[in-house]
mmCIF file of C-alpha atoms in Angstrom:
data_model
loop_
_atom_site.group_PDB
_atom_site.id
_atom_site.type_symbol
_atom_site.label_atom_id
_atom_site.label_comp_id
_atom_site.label_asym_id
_atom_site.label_seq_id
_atom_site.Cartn_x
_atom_site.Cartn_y
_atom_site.Cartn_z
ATOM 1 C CA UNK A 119 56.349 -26.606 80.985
ATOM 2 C CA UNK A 120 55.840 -29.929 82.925
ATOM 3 C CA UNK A 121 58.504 -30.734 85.573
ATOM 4 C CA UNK A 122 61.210 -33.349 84.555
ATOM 5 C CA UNK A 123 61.275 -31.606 80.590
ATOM 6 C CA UNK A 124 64.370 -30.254 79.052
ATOM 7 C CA UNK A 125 64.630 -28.176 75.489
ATOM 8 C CA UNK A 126 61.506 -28.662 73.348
ATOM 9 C CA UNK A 127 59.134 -30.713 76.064
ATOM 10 C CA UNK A 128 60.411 -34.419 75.783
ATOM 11 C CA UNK A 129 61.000 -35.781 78.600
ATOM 12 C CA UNK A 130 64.683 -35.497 80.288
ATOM 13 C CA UNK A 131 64.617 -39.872 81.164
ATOM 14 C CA UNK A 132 63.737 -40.175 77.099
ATOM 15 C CA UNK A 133 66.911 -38.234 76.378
ATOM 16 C CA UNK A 134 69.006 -39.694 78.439
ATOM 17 C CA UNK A 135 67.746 -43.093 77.151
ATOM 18 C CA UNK A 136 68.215 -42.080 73.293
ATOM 19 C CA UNK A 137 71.907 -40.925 74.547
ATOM 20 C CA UNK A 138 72.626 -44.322 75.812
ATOM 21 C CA UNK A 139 70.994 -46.343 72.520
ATOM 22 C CA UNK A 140 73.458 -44.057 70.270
ATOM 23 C CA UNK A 141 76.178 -44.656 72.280
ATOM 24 C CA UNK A 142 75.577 -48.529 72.393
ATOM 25 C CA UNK A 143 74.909 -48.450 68.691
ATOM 26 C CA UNK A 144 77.875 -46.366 67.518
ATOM 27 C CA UNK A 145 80.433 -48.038 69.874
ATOM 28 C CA UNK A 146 83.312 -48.132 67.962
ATOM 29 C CA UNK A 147 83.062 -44.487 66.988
ATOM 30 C CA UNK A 148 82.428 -43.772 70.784
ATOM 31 C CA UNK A 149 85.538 -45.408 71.893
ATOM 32 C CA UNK A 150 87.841 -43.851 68.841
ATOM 33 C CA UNK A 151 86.393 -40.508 69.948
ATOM 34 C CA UNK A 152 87.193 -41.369 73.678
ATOM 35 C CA UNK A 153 90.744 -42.793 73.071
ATOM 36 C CA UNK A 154 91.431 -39.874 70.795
ATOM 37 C CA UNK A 155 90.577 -37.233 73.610
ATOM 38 C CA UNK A 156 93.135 -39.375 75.879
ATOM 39 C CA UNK A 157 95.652 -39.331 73.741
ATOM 40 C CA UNK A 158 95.504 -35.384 73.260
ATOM 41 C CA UNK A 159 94.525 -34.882 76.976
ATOM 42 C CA UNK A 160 97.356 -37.484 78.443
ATOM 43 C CA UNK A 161 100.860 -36.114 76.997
ATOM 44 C CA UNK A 162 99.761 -32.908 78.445
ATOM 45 C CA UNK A 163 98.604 -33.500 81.782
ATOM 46 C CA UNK A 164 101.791 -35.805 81.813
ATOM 47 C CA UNK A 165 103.963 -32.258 81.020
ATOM 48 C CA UNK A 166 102.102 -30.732 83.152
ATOM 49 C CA UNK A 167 103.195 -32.389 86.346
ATOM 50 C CA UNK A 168 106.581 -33.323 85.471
ATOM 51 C CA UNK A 169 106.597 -29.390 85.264
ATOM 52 C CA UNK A 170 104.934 -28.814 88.467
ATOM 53 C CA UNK A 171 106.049 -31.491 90.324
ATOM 54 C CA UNK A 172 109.373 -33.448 89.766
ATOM 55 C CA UNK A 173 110.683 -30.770 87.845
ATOM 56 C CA UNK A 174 109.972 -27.488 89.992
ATOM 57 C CA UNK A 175 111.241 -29.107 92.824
ATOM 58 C CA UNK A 176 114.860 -29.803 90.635
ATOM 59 C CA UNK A 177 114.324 -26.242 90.021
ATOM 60 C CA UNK A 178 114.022 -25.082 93.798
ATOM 61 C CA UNK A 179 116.540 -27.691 95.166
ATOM 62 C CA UNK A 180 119.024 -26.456 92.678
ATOM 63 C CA UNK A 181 118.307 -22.249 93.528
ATOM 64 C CA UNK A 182 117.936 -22.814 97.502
ATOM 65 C CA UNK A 183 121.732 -25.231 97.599
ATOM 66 C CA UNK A 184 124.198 -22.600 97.523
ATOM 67 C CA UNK A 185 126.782 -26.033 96.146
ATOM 68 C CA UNK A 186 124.844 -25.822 92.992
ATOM 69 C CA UNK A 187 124.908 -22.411 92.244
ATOM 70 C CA UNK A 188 128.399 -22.167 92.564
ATOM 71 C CA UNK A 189 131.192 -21.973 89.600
ATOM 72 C CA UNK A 190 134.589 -22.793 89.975
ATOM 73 C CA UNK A 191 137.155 -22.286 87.102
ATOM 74 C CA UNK A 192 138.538 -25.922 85.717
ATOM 75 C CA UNK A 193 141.915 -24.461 85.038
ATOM 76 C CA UNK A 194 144.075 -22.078 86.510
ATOM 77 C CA UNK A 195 144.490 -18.408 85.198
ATOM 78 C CA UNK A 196 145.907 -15.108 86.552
ATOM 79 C CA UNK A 197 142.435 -12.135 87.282
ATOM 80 C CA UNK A 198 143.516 -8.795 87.763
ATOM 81 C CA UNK A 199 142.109 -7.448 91.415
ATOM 82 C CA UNK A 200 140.101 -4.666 88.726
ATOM 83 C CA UNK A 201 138.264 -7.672 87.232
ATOM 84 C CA UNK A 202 137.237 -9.214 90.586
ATOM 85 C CA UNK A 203 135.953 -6.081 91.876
ATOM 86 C CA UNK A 204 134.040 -5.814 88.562
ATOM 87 C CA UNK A 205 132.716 -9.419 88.732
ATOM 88 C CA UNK A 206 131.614 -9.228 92.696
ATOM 89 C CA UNK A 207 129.922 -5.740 91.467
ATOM 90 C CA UNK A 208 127.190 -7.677 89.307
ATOM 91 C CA UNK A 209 123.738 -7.853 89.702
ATOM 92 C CA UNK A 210 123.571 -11.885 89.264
ATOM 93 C CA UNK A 211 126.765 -12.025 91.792
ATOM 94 C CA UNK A 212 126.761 -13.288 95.250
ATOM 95 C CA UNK A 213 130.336 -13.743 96.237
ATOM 96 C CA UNK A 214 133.071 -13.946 94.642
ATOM 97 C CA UNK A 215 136.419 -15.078 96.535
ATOM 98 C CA UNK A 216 139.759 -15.610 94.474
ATOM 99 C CA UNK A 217 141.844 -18.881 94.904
ATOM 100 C CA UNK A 218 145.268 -20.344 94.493
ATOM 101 C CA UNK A 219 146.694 -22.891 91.835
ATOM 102 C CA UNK A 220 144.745 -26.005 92.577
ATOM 103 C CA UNK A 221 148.099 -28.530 93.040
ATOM 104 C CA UNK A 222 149.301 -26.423 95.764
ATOM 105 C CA UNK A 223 146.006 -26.067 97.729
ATOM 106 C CA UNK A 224 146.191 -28.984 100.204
ATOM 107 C CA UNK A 225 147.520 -29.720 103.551
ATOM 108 C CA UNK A 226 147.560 -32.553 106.044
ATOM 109 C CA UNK A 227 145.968 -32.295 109.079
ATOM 110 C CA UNK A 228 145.701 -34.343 112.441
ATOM 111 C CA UNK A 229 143.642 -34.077 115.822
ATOM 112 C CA UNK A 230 146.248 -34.709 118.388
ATOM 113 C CA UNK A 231 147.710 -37.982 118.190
ATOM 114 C CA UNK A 232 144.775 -39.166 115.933
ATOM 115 C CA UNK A 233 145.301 -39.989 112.338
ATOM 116 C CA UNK A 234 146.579 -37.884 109.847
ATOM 117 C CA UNK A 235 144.739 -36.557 106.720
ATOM 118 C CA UNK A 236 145.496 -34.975 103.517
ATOM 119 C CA UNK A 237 142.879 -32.089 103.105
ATOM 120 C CA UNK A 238 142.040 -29.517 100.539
ATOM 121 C CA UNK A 239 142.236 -26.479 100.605
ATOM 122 C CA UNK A 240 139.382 -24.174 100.047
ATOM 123 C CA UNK A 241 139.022 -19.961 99.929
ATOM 124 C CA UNK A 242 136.308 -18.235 101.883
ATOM 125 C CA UNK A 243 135.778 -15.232 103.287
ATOM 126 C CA UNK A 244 132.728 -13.862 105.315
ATOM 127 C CA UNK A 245 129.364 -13.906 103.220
ATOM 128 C CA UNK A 246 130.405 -17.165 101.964
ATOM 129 C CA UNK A 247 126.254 -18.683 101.229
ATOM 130 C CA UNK A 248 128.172 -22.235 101.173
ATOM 131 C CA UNK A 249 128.886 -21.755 104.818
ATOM 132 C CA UNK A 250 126.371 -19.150 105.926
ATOM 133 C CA UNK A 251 123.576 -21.505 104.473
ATOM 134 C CA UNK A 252 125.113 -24.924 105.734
ATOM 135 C CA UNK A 253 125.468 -23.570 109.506
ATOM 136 C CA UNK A 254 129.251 -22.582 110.122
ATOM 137 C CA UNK A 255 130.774 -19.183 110.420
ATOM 138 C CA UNK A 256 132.977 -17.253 108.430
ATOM 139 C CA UNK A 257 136.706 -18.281 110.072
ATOM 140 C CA UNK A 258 138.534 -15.662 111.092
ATOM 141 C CA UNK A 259 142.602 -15.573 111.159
ATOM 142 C CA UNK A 260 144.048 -19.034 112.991
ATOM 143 C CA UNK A 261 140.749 -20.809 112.030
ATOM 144 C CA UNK A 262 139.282 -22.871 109.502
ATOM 145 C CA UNK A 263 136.130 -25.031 108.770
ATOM 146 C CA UNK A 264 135.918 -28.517 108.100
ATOM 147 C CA UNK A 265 133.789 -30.295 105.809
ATOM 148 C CA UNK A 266 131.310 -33.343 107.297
ATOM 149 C CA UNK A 267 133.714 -35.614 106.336
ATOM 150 C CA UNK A 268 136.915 -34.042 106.610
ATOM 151 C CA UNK A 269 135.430 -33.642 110.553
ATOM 152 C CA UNK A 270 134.352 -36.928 111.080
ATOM 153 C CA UNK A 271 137.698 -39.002 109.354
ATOM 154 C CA UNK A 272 139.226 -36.477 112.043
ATOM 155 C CA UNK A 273 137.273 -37.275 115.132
ATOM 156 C CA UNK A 274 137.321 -33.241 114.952
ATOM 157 C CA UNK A 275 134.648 -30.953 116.597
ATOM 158 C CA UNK A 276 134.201 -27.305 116.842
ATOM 159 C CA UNK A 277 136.577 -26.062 119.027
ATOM 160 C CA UNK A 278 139.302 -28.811 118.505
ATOM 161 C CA UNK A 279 142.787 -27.637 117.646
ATOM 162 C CA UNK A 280 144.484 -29.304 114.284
ATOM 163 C CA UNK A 281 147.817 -29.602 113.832
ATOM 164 C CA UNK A 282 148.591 -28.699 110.504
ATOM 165 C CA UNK A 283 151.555 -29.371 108.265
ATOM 166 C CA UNK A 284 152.151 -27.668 104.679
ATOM 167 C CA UNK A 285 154.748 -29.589 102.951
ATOM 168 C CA UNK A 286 157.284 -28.549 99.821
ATOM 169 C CA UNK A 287 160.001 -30.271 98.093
ATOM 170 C CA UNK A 288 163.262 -27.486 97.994
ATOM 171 C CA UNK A 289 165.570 -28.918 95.813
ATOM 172 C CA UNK A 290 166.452 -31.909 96.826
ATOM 173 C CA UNK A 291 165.285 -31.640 100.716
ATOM 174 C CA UNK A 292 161.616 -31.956 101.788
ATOM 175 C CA UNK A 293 160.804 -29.167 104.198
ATOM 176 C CA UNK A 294 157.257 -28.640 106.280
ATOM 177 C CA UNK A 295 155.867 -25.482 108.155
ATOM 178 C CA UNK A 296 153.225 -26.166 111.024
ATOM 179 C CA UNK A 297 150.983 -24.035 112.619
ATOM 180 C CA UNK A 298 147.923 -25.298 114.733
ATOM 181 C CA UNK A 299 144.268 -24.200 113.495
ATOM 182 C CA UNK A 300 140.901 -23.678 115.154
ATOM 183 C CA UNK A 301 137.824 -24.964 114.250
ATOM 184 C CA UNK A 302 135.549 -22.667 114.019
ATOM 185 C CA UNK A 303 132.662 -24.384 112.541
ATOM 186 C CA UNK A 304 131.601 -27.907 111.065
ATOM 187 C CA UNK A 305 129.630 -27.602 107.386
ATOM 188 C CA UNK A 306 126.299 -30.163 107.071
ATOM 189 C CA UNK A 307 127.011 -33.118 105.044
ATOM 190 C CA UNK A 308 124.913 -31.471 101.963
ATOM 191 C CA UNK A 309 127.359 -28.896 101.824
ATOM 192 C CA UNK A 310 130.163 -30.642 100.443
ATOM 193 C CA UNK A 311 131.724 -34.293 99.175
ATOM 194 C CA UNK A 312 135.023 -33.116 99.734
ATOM 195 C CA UNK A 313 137.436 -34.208 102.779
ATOM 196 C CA UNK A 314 138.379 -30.229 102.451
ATOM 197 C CA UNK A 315 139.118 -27.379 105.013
ATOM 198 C CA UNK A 316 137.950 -23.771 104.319
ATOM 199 C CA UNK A 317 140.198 -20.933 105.346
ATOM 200 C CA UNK A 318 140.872 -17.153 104.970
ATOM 201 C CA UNK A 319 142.113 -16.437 101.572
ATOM 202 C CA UNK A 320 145.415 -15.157 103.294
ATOM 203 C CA UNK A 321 146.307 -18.533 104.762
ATOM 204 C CA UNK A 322 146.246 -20.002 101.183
ATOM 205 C CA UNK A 323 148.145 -17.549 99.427
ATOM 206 C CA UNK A 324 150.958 -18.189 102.648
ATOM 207 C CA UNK A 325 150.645 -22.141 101.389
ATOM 208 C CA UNK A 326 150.892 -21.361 97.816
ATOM 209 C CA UNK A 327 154.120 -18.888 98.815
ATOM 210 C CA UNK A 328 155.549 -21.640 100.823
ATOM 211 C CA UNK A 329 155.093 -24.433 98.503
ATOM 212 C CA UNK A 330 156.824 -22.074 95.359
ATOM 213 C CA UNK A 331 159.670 -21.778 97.826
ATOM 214 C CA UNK A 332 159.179 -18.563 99.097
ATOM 215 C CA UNK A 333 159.311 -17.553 103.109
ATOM 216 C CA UNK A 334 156.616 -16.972 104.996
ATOM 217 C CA UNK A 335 157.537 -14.656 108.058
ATOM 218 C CA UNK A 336 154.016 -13.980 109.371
ATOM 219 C CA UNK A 337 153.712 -17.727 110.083
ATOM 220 C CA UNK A 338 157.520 -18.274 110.875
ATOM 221 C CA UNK A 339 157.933 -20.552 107.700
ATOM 222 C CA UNK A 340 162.013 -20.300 106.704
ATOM 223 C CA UNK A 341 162.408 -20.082 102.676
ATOM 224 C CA UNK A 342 163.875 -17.831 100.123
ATOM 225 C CA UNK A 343 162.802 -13.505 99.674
ATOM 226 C CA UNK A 344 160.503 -13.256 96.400
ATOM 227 C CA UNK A 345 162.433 -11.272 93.745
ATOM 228 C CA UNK A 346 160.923 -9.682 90.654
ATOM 229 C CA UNK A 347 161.005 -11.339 87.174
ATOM 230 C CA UNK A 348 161.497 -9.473 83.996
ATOM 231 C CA UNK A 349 158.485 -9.297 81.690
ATOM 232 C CA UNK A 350 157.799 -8.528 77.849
ATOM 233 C CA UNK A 351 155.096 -7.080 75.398
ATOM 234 C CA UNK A 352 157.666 -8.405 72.641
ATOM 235 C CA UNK A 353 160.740 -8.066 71.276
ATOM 236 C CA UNK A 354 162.036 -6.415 67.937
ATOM 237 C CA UNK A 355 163.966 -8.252 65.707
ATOM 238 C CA UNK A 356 166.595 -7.174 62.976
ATOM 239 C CA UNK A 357 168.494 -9.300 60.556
ATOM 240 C CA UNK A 358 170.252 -8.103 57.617
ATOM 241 C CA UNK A 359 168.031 -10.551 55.631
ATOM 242 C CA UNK A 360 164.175 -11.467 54.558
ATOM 243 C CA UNK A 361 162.570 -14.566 56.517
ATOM 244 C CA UNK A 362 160.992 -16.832 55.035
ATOM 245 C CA UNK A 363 157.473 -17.740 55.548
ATOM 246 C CA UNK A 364 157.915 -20.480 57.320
ATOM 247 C CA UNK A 365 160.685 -18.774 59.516
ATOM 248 C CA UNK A 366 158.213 -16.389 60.208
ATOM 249 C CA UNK A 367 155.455 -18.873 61.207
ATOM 250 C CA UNK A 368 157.971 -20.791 63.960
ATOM 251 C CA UNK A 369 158.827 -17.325 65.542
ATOM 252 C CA UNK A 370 155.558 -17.464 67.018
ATOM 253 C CA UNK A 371 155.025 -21.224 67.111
ATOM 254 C CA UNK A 372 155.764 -22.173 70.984
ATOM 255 C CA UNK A 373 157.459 -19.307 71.768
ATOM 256 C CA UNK A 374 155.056 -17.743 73.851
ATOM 257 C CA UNK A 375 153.786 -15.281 71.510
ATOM 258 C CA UNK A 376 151.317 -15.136 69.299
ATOM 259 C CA UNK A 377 151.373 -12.275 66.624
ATOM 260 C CA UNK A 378 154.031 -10.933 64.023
ATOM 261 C CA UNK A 379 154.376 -8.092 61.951
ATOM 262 C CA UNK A 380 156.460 -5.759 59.891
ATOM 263 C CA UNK A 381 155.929 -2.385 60.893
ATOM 264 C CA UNK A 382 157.537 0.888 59.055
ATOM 265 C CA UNK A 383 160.040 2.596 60.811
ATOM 266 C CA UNK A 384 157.595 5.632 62.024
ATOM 267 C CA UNK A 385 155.300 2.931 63.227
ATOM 268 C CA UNK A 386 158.529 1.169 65.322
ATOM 269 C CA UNK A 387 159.159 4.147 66.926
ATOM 270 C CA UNK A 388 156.003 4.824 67.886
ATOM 271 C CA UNK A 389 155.283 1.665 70.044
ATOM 272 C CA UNK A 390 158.792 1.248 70.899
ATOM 273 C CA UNK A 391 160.327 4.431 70.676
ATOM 274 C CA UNK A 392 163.640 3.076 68.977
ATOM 275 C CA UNK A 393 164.218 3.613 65.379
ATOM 276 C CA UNK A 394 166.244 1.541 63.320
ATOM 277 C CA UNK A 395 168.533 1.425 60.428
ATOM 278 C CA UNK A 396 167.040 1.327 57.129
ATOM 279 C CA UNK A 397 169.568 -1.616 56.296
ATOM 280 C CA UNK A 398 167.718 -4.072 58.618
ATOM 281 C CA UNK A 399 165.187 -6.038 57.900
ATOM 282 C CA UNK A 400 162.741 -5.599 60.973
ATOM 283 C CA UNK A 401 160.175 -7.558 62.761
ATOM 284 C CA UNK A 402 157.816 -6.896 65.699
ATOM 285 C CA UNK A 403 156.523 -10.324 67.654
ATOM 286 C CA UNK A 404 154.192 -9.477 70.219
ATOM 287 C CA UNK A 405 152.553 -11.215 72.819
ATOM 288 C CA UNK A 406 148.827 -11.943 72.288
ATOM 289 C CA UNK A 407 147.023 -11.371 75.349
ATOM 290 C CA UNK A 408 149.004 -10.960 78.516
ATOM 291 C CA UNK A 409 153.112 -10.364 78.807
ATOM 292 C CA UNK A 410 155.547 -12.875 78.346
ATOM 293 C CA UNK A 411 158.929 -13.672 80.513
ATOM 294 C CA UNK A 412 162.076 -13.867 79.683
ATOM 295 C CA UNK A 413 162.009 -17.572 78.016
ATOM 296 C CA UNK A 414 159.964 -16.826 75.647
ATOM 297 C CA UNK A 415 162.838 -14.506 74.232
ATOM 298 C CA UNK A 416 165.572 -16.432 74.721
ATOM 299 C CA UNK A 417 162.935 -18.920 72.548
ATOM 300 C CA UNK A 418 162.716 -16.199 69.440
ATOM 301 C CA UNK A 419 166.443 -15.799 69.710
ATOM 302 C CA UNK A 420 166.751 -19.657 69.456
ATOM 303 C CA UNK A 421 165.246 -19.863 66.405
ATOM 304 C CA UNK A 422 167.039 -17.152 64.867
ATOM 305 C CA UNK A 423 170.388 -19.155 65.902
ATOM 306 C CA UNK A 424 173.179 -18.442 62.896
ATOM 307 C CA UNK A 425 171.289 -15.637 61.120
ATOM 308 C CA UNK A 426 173.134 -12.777 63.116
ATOM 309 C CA UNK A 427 169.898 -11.506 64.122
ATOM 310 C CA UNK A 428 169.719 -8.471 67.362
ATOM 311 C CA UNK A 429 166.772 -8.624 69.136
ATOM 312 C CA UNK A 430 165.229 -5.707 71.502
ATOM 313 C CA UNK A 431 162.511 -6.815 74.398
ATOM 314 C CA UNK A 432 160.407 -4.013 74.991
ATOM 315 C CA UNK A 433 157.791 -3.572 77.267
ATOM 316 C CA UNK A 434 154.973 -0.564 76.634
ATOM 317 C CA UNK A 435 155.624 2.874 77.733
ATOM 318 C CA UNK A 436 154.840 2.622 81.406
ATOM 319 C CA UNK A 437 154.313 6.231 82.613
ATOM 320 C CA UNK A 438 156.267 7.555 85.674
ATOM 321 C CA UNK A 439 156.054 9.906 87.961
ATOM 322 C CA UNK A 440 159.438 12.057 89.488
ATOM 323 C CA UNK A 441 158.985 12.923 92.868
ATOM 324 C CA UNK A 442 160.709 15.902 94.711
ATOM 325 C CA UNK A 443 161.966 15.602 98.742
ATOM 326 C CA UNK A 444 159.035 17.267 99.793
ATOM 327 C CA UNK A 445 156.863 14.389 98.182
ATOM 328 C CA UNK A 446 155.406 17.096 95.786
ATOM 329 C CA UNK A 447 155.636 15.867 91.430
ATOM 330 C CA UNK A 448 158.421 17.068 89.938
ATOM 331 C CA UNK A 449 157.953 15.848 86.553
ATOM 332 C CA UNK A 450 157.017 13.045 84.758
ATOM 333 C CA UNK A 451 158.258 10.645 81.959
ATOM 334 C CA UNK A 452 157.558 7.623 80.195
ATOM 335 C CA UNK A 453 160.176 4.061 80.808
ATOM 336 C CA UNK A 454 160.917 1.791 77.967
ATOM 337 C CA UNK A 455 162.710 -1.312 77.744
ATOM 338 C CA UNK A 456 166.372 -1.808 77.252
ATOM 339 C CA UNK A 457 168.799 -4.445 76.425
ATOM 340 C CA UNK A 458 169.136 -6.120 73.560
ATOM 341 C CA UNK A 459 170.116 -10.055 72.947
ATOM 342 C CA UNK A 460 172.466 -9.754 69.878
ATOM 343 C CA UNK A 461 174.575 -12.338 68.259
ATOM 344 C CA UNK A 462 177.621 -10.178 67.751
ATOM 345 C CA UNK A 463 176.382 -8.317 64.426
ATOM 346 C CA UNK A 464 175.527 -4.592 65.359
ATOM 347 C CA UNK A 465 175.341 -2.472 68.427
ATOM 348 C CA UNK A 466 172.868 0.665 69.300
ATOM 349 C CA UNK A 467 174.332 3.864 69.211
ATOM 350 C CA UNK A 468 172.066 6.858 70.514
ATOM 351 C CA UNK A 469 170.140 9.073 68.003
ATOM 352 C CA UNK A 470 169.589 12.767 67.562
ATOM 353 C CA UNK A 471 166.332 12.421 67.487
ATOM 354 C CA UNK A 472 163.826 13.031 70.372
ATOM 355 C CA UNK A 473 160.772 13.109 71.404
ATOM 356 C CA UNK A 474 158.545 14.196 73.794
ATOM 357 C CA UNK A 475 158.678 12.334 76.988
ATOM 358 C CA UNK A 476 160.801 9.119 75.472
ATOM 359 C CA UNK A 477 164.839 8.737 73.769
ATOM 360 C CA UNK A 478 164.521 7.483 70.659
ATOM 361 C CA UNK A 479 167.614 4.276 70.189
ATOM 362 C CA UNK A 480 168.500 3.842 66.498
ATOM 363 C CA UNK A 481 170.089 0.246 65.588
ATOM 364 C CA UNK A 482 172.914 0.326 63.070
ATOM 365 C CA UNK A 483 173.645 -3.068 61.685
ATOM 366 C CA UNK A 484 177.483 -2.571 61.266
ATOM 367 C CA UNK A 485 179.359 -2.051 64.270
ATOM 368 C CA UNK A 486 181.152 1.124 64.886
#
């Protein structure tokens, strides 16, 4: 084969030169076959580095900032201690650090005789990533950490003292406890927007307790001793007549709870352990998820103004244990709820009837 020859022995210029006639002849179906591979080939290498480019670095900006990753509850709502060891134990967990009511979470702070600021105040505890990742320690008790801007509106540095103040309105007299913090540690500006001071989780329950009233003794803040507030699974409610649907539908409506029924009498004394008369005409409102206080009775038995109704709050059987001097069990028993809200029809008088670890009540709607 002579040199320069491709395929079947023509020469590789004549090819080359056909090539080029076709093209120039067929132009228009040239360019409709070139604008038609462009417009297949364009919308993907277009995806393709929005994917790799603008959008995987979104994608590792958002992982690496520890601000972005983190998920703070809108509202405030009461978590068992069970459920936050149970969230902090899962596998797509970091941290987890509880917090306090958002209105009572701030404080104002000043550097000396500098200015004085109104901070928030934020939970954290050691392991926090914000502040691990952002250069500032975990503080310890009698420190905090500022944010970028909280530190430089204070003229603050690491090392400063602030003079804090946690103020509460008491009835009619505003009241303030101080106590002077440490700062341990100043957060980059990345970390945070916020004008906002991080502290142990102790120090914010204390401003939460102070600002609901209560004393703080640890940090010499004057105020009144917490006491213990009655609360409800439901209440039981006996009237000599039916109710009405619509009676029935504002007995749960704003009261506080959220589900009513009629149960028979074995079923009564079963979650209550009370039984009742057969003359009454009973009712069981229950809370729907979580107990209820004391108002939310006193709201059933304001709806049930002039129908002589008696209404029991019970609580579930909480189990109890009796304990000898020695500290050794002596026995064990089951508490229920008493004392009933009546409007002078009926009182309880005790039953016969027993069972095994609980009294049973029966209600008699006639008094005797």
């Amino acid at each position: 084969m002579a040199r320069g020859r491709r395929g079947d022995g023509l020469p590789f210029g004549l090819v080359l030169r056909l090539a080029r006639a076709d093209l120039a002849h067929e132009w228009v179906l040239s360019l409709c076959l070139v604008l038609a591979v462009a417009a297949v080939l364009s919308p993907l290498m277009l995806l393709f580095g929005l994917k790799f480019g603008a959008i995987e670095t979104m994608r590792s900006r958002l992982v690496q900032d520890p601000r972005n990753r983190e998920v703070r509850p809108m509202t405030s709502q009461t978590f068992s201690r069970q459920w936050l060891r149970e969230l902090a134990g899962r596998a797509d967990v970091a941290f987890v650090v509880p917090g306090i009511r958002q209105i009572a979470a701030t404080l104002e702070a000043s550097l000396g005789a500098g200015p004085k600021l109104t901070l928030d105040v934020l939970p954290t505890a050691p392991g926090d990533p914000l502040l691990v990742e952002n250069g500032a320690p975990a503080p310890g008790p009698g420190q905090c950490v500022l944010s970028f801007l909280a530190a430089e509106s204070l003229g603050a540095r690491v090392g400063d003292a602030l003079e804090v103040k946690v103020k509460r309105l008491r009835g009619s007299r505003f009241e303030s406890g101080e106590l002077r913090l440490r700062v341990a540690g100043v957060l980059d500006q990345r970390a945070s927007a916020l004008k906002a001071v991080y502290a142990p989780l102790e120090l914010l329950e204390a401003i939460e307790n102070y600002k609901d009233g209560l004393a703080v003794p640890e940090l010499g803040w004057p105020g009144d001793a917490p006491e213990a507030y009655p609360v409800f699974d439901g209440v039981v409610v006996a009237l000599g007549r039916e109710l009405g649907k619509l009676d029935e539908l504002r007995l749960i409506n704003g009261t506080g709870f959220g589900k009513l029924t009629r149960p028979s009498p074995a079923e009564l004394a079963r979650l209550t352990g009370y039984r009742v008369d057969p003359a009454w005409r009973v009712y069981l409102v229950e809370a729907a998820k979580r107990p209820v206080g004391l108002e939310s009775v006193l709201a059933v038995k304001e709806r049930l103004r002039g129908t002589g109704a008696f209404l029991l709050p019970w609580t579930r059987a909480v189990a109890a244990r009796l304990l000898a001097a020695d500290g050794s069990e002596a026995g064990s028993l089951n508490v229920l709820a008493l004392g009933p809200l009546a409007e002078g029809a009926g009182r309880p008088r005790a039953s016969n009837q027993r069972r095994p670890g609980r009294r049973a009540r029966e209600w008699s709607p006639n008094p005797r």
